[in-house]
């Protein structure tokens, strides 16, 4: 198993905030995440787009590559990899506010990791949020989630229910219906990118 790694998608000289992009994966797999992973490639495309759109606002963008593909029981490894990435960006950029942006399993990882002191909020695209998923880490944070009604991998109803539970302790929580779109961010990619960009700006209170 390899170590986690970060890819920088920023050329910002003096960043005021950062976004950490978290890719999807599988329920169970100890396989290494390679650059051939479609989940990682989708997240890389999202990170590149956000890097361009947020450049003028001086927001740095990083993409985490986990040690392995799978959630694997309790997701502790994914949360540890995210904590490592947050420590790395803090060491390079300082104590800046961070938005966690995750797709699918990455959305679940983001919600589990939201308790980190630098994290201001989570933006989740078609997240995997089972009915028993805890919301405690989102206390005092923002959560903005989007899901398509044609998703057959994760469930929009689960995401909506999670947002409703999280709203009791989050400073803001919203669910957006992306219409007749599926799981993989392929149909309506501009709409997914637009949602991500808009909600990141909202969490960071960018004008």
mmCIF file of C-alpha atoms in Angstrom:
data_model
loop_
_atom_site.group_PDB
_atom_site.id
_atom_site.type_symbol
_atom_site.label_atom_id
_atom_site.label_comp_id
_atom_site.label_asym_id
_atom_site.label_seq_id
_atom_site.Cartn_x
_atom_site.Cartn_y
_atom_site.Cartn_z
ATOM 1 C CA UNK A 1 0.000 0.000 0.000
ATOM 2 C CA UNK A 2 1.348 3.401 -0.967
ATOM 3 C CA UNK A 3 1.247 6.558 1.120
ATOM 4 C CA UNK A 4 -1.424 9.196 0.455
ATOM 5 C CA UNK A 5 -0.416 12.037 -1.835
ATOM 6 C CA UNK A 6 -1.499 15.553 -2.735
ATOM 7 C CA UNK A 7 -1.727 17.187 -6.141
ATOM 8 C CA UNK A 8 -1.685 20.982 -6.169
ATOM 9 C CA UNK A 9 -4.031 22.770 -8.543
ATOM 10 C CA UNK A 10 -3.110 26.278 -7.518
ATOM 11 C CA UNK A 11 -0.702 28.918 -8.675
ATOM 12 C CA UNK A 12 -1.898 31.356 -6.036
ATOM 13 C CA UNK A 13 0.891 33.481 -4.594
ATOM 14 C CA UNK A 14 -0.856 34.509 -1.387
ATOM 15 C CA UNK A 15 -3.869 32.254 -0.754
ATOM 16 C CA UNK A 16 -6.599 33.312 1.644
ATOM 17 C CA UNK A 17 -8.293 29.898 1.809
ATOM 18 C CA UNK A 18 -8.073 26.430 0.309
ATOM 19 C CA UNK A 19 -10.216 23.612 -1.033
ATOM 20 C CA UNK A 20 -9.345 19.961 -0.486
ATOM 21 C CA UNK A 21 -10.939 17.687 -3.096
ATOM 22 C CA UNK A 22 -11.738 14.117 -2.021
ATOM 23 C CA UNK A 23 -12.396 11.465 -4.666
ATOM 24 C CA UNK A 24 -14.728 8.483 -4.616
ATOM 25 C CA UNK A 25 -13.929 4.803 -4.272
ATOM 26 C CA UNK A 26 -15.471 1.477 -3.336
ATOM 27 C CA UNK A 27 -17.084 -0.119 -0.328
ATOM 28 C CA UNK A 28 -14.184 -2.558 0.103
ATOM 29 C CA UNK A 29 -10.813 -2.661 -1.622
ATOM 30 C CA UNK A 30 -7.190 -2.534 -0.483
ATOM 31 C CA UNK A 31 -6.023 -1.842 -4.039
ATOM 32 C CA UNK A 32 -3.782 1.157 -4.628
ATOM 33 C CA UNK A 33 -5.348 4.289 -6.106
ATOM 34 C CA UNK A 34 -3.560 4.947 -9.389
ATOM 35 C CA UNK A 35 -3.861 7.711 -11.959
ATOM 36 C CA UNK A 36 -5.975 5.263 -14.016
ATOM 37 C CA UNK A 37 -8.714 5.344 -11.365
ATOM 38 C CA UNK A 38 -11.841 6.871 -12.891
ATOM 39 C CA UNK A 39 -12.903 8.221 -9.488
ATOM 40 C CA UNK A 40 -9.579 9.984 -9.097
ATOM 41 C CA UNK A 41 -9.693 11.266 -12.696
ATOM 42 C CA UNK A 42 -13.158 12.766 -12.158
ATOM 43 C CA UNK A 43 -11.954 14.494 -8.996
ATOM 44 C CA UNK A 44 -8.854 15.735 -10.806
ATOM 45 C CA UNK A 45 -11.017 17.318 -13.490
ATOM 46 C CA UNK A 46 -13.117 19.000 -10.822
ATOM 47 C CA UNK A 47 -9.986 20.247 -9.024
ATOM 48 C CA UNK A 48 -8.557 21.706 -12.239
ATOM 49 C CA UNK A 49 -11.815 23.522 -12.988
ATOM 50 C CA UNK A 50 -12.058 24.941 -9.480
ATOM 51 C CA UNK A 51 -8.410 25.939 -9.548
ATOM 52 C CA UNK A 52 -9.077 28.094 -12.611
ATOM 53 C CA UNK A 53 -12.325 29.571 -11.319
ATOM 54 C CA UNK A 54 -11.021 30.354 -7.832
ATOM 55 C CA UNK A 55 -7.632 31.686 -8.891
ATOM 56 C CA UNK A 56 -8.780 35.285 -8.928
ATOM 57 C CA UNK A 57 -10.139 34.920 -5.400
ATOM 58 C CA UNK A 58 -6.766 33.637 -4.157
ATOM 59 C CA UNK A 59 -8.070 30.196 -3.173
ATOM 60 C CA UNK A 60 -5.678 27.257 -3.362
ATOM 61 C CA UNK A 61 -6.979 23.852 -4.516
ATOM 62 C CA UNK A 62 -5.526 20.462 -3.625
ATOM 63 C CA UNK A 63 -6.553 16.927 -4.582
ATOM 64 C CA UNK A 64 -5.947 14.060 -2.158
ATOM 65 C CA UNK A 65 -5.141 10.569 -3.393
ATOM 66 C CA UNK A 66 -5.950 8.019 -0.691
ATOM 67 C CA UNK A 67 -3.729 5.093 0.194
ATOM 68 C CA UNK A 68 -6.315 2.605 -1.027
ATOM 69 C CA UNK A 69 -9.533 2.480 -3.018
ATOM 70 C CA UNK A 70 -11.962 1.184 -0.383
ATOM 71 C CA UNK A 71 -13.859 2.579 2.598
ATOM 72 C CA UNK A 72 -13.156 -0.756 4.291
ATOM 73 C CA UNK A 73 -15.468 -1.112 7.287
ATOM 74 C CA UNK A 74 -15.216 2.091 9.342
ATOM 75 C CA UNK A 75 -13.507 4.519 6.967
ATOM 76 C CA UNK A 76 -10.810 5.290 9.538
ATOM 77 C CA UNK A 77 -8.058 5.142 6.931
ATOM 78 C CA UNK A 78 -9.825 7.671 4.702
ATOM 79 C CA UNK A 79 -10.299 10.056 7.620
ATOM 80 C CA UNK A 80 -6.626 9.613 8.564
ATOM 81 C CA UNK A 81 -5.546 10.350 4.983
ATOM 82 C CA UNK A 82 -7.678 13.507 5.004
ATOM 83 C CA UNK A 83 -6.198 14.608 8.321
ATOM 84 C CA UNK A 84 -2.723 14.063 6.854
ATOM 85 C CA UNK A 85 -3.631 16.210 3.832
ATOM 86 C CA UNK A 86 -4.988 18.990 6.039
ATOM 87 C CA UNK A 87 -1.779 18.952 8.065
ATOM 88 C CA UNK A 88 0.260 19.139 4.857
ATOM 89 C CA UNK A 89 -1.640 22.135 3.530
ATOM 90 C CA UNK A 90 -1.482 23.861 6.913
ATOM 91 C CA UNK A 91 2.280 23.386 6.961
ATOM 92 C CA UNK A 92 2.579 24.992 3.525
ATOM 93 C CA UNK A 93 -0.139 27.649 3.664
ATOM 94 C CA UNK A 94 -0.684 28.315 7.360
ATOM 95 C CA UNK A 95 -3.924 28.399 9.331
ATOM 96 C CA UNK A 96 -6.280 29.127 6.438
ATOM 97 C CA UNK A 97 -9.982 28.222 6.256
ATOM 98 C CA UNK A 98 -10.622 25.020 4.284
ATOM 99 C CA UNK A 99 -13.600 23.637 2.379
ATOM 100 C CA UNK A 100 -13.767 19.869 1.928
ATOM 101 C CA UNK A 101 -15.253 19.001 -1.476
ATOM 102 C CA UNK A 102 -16.068 15.333 -1.944
ATOM 103 C CA UNK A 103 -17.746 13.108 -4.529
ATOM 104 C CA UNK A 104 -19.419 9.819 -3.549
ATOM 105 C CA UNK A 105 -17.188 8.151 -0.913
ATOM 106 C CA UNK A 106 -15.289 11.432 -0.830
ATOM 107 C CA UNK A 107 -18.469 13.140 0.347
ATOM 108 C CA UNK A 108 -18.756 10.657 3.188
ATOM 109 C CA UNK A 109 -15.097 11.164 4.050
ATOM 110 C CA UNK A 110 -15.577 14.933 4.027
ATOM 111 C CA UNK A 111 -18.520 14.735 6.430
ATOM 112 C CA UNK A 112 -16.538 12.470 8.776
ATOM 113 C CA UNK A 113 -13.539 14.843 8.639
ATOM 114 C CA UNK A 114 -15.413 18.119 9.060
ATOM 115 C CA UNK A 115 -14.515 18.455 12.738
ATOM 116 C CA UNK A 116 -10.956 19.530 11.912
ATOM 117 C CA UNK A 117 -10.357 23.035 13.279
ATOM 118 C CA UNK A 118 -9.550 24.603 9.887
ATOM 119 C CA UNK A 119 -12.561 23.174 8.076
ATOM 120 C CA UNK A 120 -15.328 25.717 7.520
ATOM 121 C CA UNK A 121 -17.660 23.416 5.669
ATOM 122 C CA UNK A 122 -18.349 20.523 3.317
ATOM 123 C CA UNK A 123 -19.594 20.477 -0.263
ATOM 124 C CA UNK A 124 -20.764 16.969 -1.204
ATOM 125 C CA UNK A 125 -21.572 15.774 -4.730
ATOM 126 C CA UNK A 126 -23.678 12.593 -4.990
ATOM 127 C CA UNK A 127 -22.328 11.547 -1.591
ATOM 128 C CA UNK A 128 -22.512 8.081 -0.066
ATOM 129 C CA UNK A 129 -24.308 8.754 3.222
ATOM 130 C CA UNK A 130 -26.019 5.647 4.635
ATOM 131 C CA UNK A 131 -28.935 6.110 7.045
ATOM 132 C CA UNK A 132 -26.756 5.493 10.114
ATOM 133 C CA UNK A 133 -23.985 7.910 9.087
ATOM 134 C CA UNK A 134 -23.083 10.219 12.028
ATOM 135 C CA UNK A 135 -23.488 13.984 11.683
ATOM 136 C CA UNK A 136 -21.571 15.075 14.810
ATOM 137 C CA UNK A 137 -18.467 16.294 12.947
ATOM 138 C CA UNK A 138 -20.578 18.952 11.203
ATOM 139 C CA UNK A 139 -21.384 20.846 14.395
ATOM 140 C CA UNK A 140 -20.709 24.529 13.755
ATOM 141 C CA UNK A 141 -19.861 23.906 10.085
ATOM 142 C CA UNK A 142 -21.673 24.340 6.773
ATOM 143 C CA UNK A 143 -22.933 21.458 4.637
ATOM 144 C CA UNK A 144 -24.115 21.797 1.044
ATOM 145 C CA UNK A 145 -25.008 18.576 -0.764
ATOM 146 C CA UNK A 146 -26.298 17.845 -4.262
ATOM 147 C CA UNK A 147 -27.690 14.625 -5.697
ATOM 148 C CA UNK A 148 -29.253 13.512 -8.969
ATOM 149 C CA UNK A 149 -32.512 11.537 -9.076
ATOM 150 C CA UNK A 150 -31.098 8.950 -11.515
ATOM 151 C CA UNK A 151 -28.239 7.964 -9.237
ATOM 152 C CA UNK A 152 -28.200 4.157 -8.887
ATOM 153 C CA UNK A 153 -24.974 3.972 -6.874
ATOM 154 C CA UNK A 154 -25.833 6.191 -3.924
ATOM 155 C CA UNK A 155 -29.274 7.424 -2.872
ATOM 156 C CA UNK A 156 -30.539 10.987 -3.093
ATOM 157 C CA UNK A 157 -33.084 10.207 -0.358
ATOM 158 C CA UNK A 158 -30.257 9.241 2.011
ATOM 159 C CA UNK A 159 -28.452 12.493 1.269
ATOM 160 C CA UNK A 160 -31.576 14.563 1.856
ATOM 161 C CA UNK A 161 -32.209 12.789 5.171
ATOM 162 C CA UNK A 162 -28.583 13.299 6.238
ATOM 163 C CA UNK A 163 -28.786 17.017 5.486
ATOM 164 C CA UNK A 164 -31.987 17.283 7.511
ATOM 165 C CA UNK A 165 -30.289 15.612 10.495
ATOM 166 C CA UNK A 166 -27.143 17.718 10.141
ATOM 167 C CA UNK A 167 -29.185 20.935 10.025
ATOM 168 C CA UNK A 168 -29.856 20.599 13.755
ATOM 169 C CA UNK A 169 -26.202 21.309 14.584
ATOM 170 C CA UNK A 170 -24.648 22.845 11.454
ATOM 171 C CA UNK A 171 -24.548 26.615 10.983
ATOM 172 C CA UNK A 172 -26.040 26.053 7.519
ATOM 173 C CA UNK A 173 -27.185 22.968 5.634
ATOM 174 C CA UNK A 174 -28.740 22.620 2.193
ATOM 175 C CA UNK A 175 -29.785 19.912 -0.247
ATOM 176 C CA UNK A 176 -29.944 20.561 -3.999
ATOM 177 C CA UNK A 177 -31.832 18.275 -6.392
ATOM 178 C CA UNK A 178 -29.717 18.002 -9.545
ATOM 179 C CA UNK A 179 -32.601 16.605 -11.572
ATOM 180 C CA UNK A 180 -32.322 13.668 -13.962
ATOM 181 C CA UNK A 181 -28.619 13.096 -13.429
ATOM 182 C CA UNK A 182 -26.684 10.015 -12.375
ATOM 183 C CA UNK A 183 -23.789 9.326 -10.076
ATOM 184 C CA UNK A 184 -20.617 9.865 -12.052
ATOM 185 C CA UNK A 185 -20.753 13.627 -12.741
ATOM 186 C CA UNK A 186 -20.726 12.909 -16.469
ATOM 187 C CA UNK A 187 -24.216 14.110 -17.367
ATOM 188 C CA UNK A 188 -24.462 17.815 -16.743
ATOM 189 C CA UNK A 189 -20.814 18.266 -15.770
ATOM 190 C CA UNK A 190 -21.133 22.050 -16.087
ATOM 191 C CA UNK A 191 -24.000 22.036 -13.591
ATOM 192 C CA UNK A 192 -22.001 19.929 -11.101
ATOM 193 C CA UNK A 193 -18.967 22.199 -11.500
ATOM 194 C CA UNK A 194 -21.158 25.257 -11.127
ATOM 195 C CA UNK A 195 -22.747 23.931 -7.943
ATOM 196 C CA UNK A 196 -19.345 23.108 -6.454
ATOM 197 C CA UNK A 197 -17.931 26.520 -7.304
ATOM 198 C CA UNK A 198 -20.958 28.398 -5.986
ATOM 199 C CA UNK A 199 -21.102 26.502 -2.683
ATOM 200 C CA UNK A 200 -17.365 26.761 -2.053
ATOM 201 C CA UNK A 201 -17.654 30.504 -2.465
ATOM 202 C CA UNK A 202 -20.638 30.533 -0.123
ATOM 203 C CA UNK A 203 -18.810 28.625 2.617
ATOM 204 C CA UNK A 204 -15.809 30.933 2.328
ATOM 205 C CA UNK A 205 -18.023 34.044 2.138
ATOM 206 C CA UNK A 206 -16.358 35.180 -1.092
ATOM 207 C CA UNK A 207 -18.050 38.048 -2.881
#
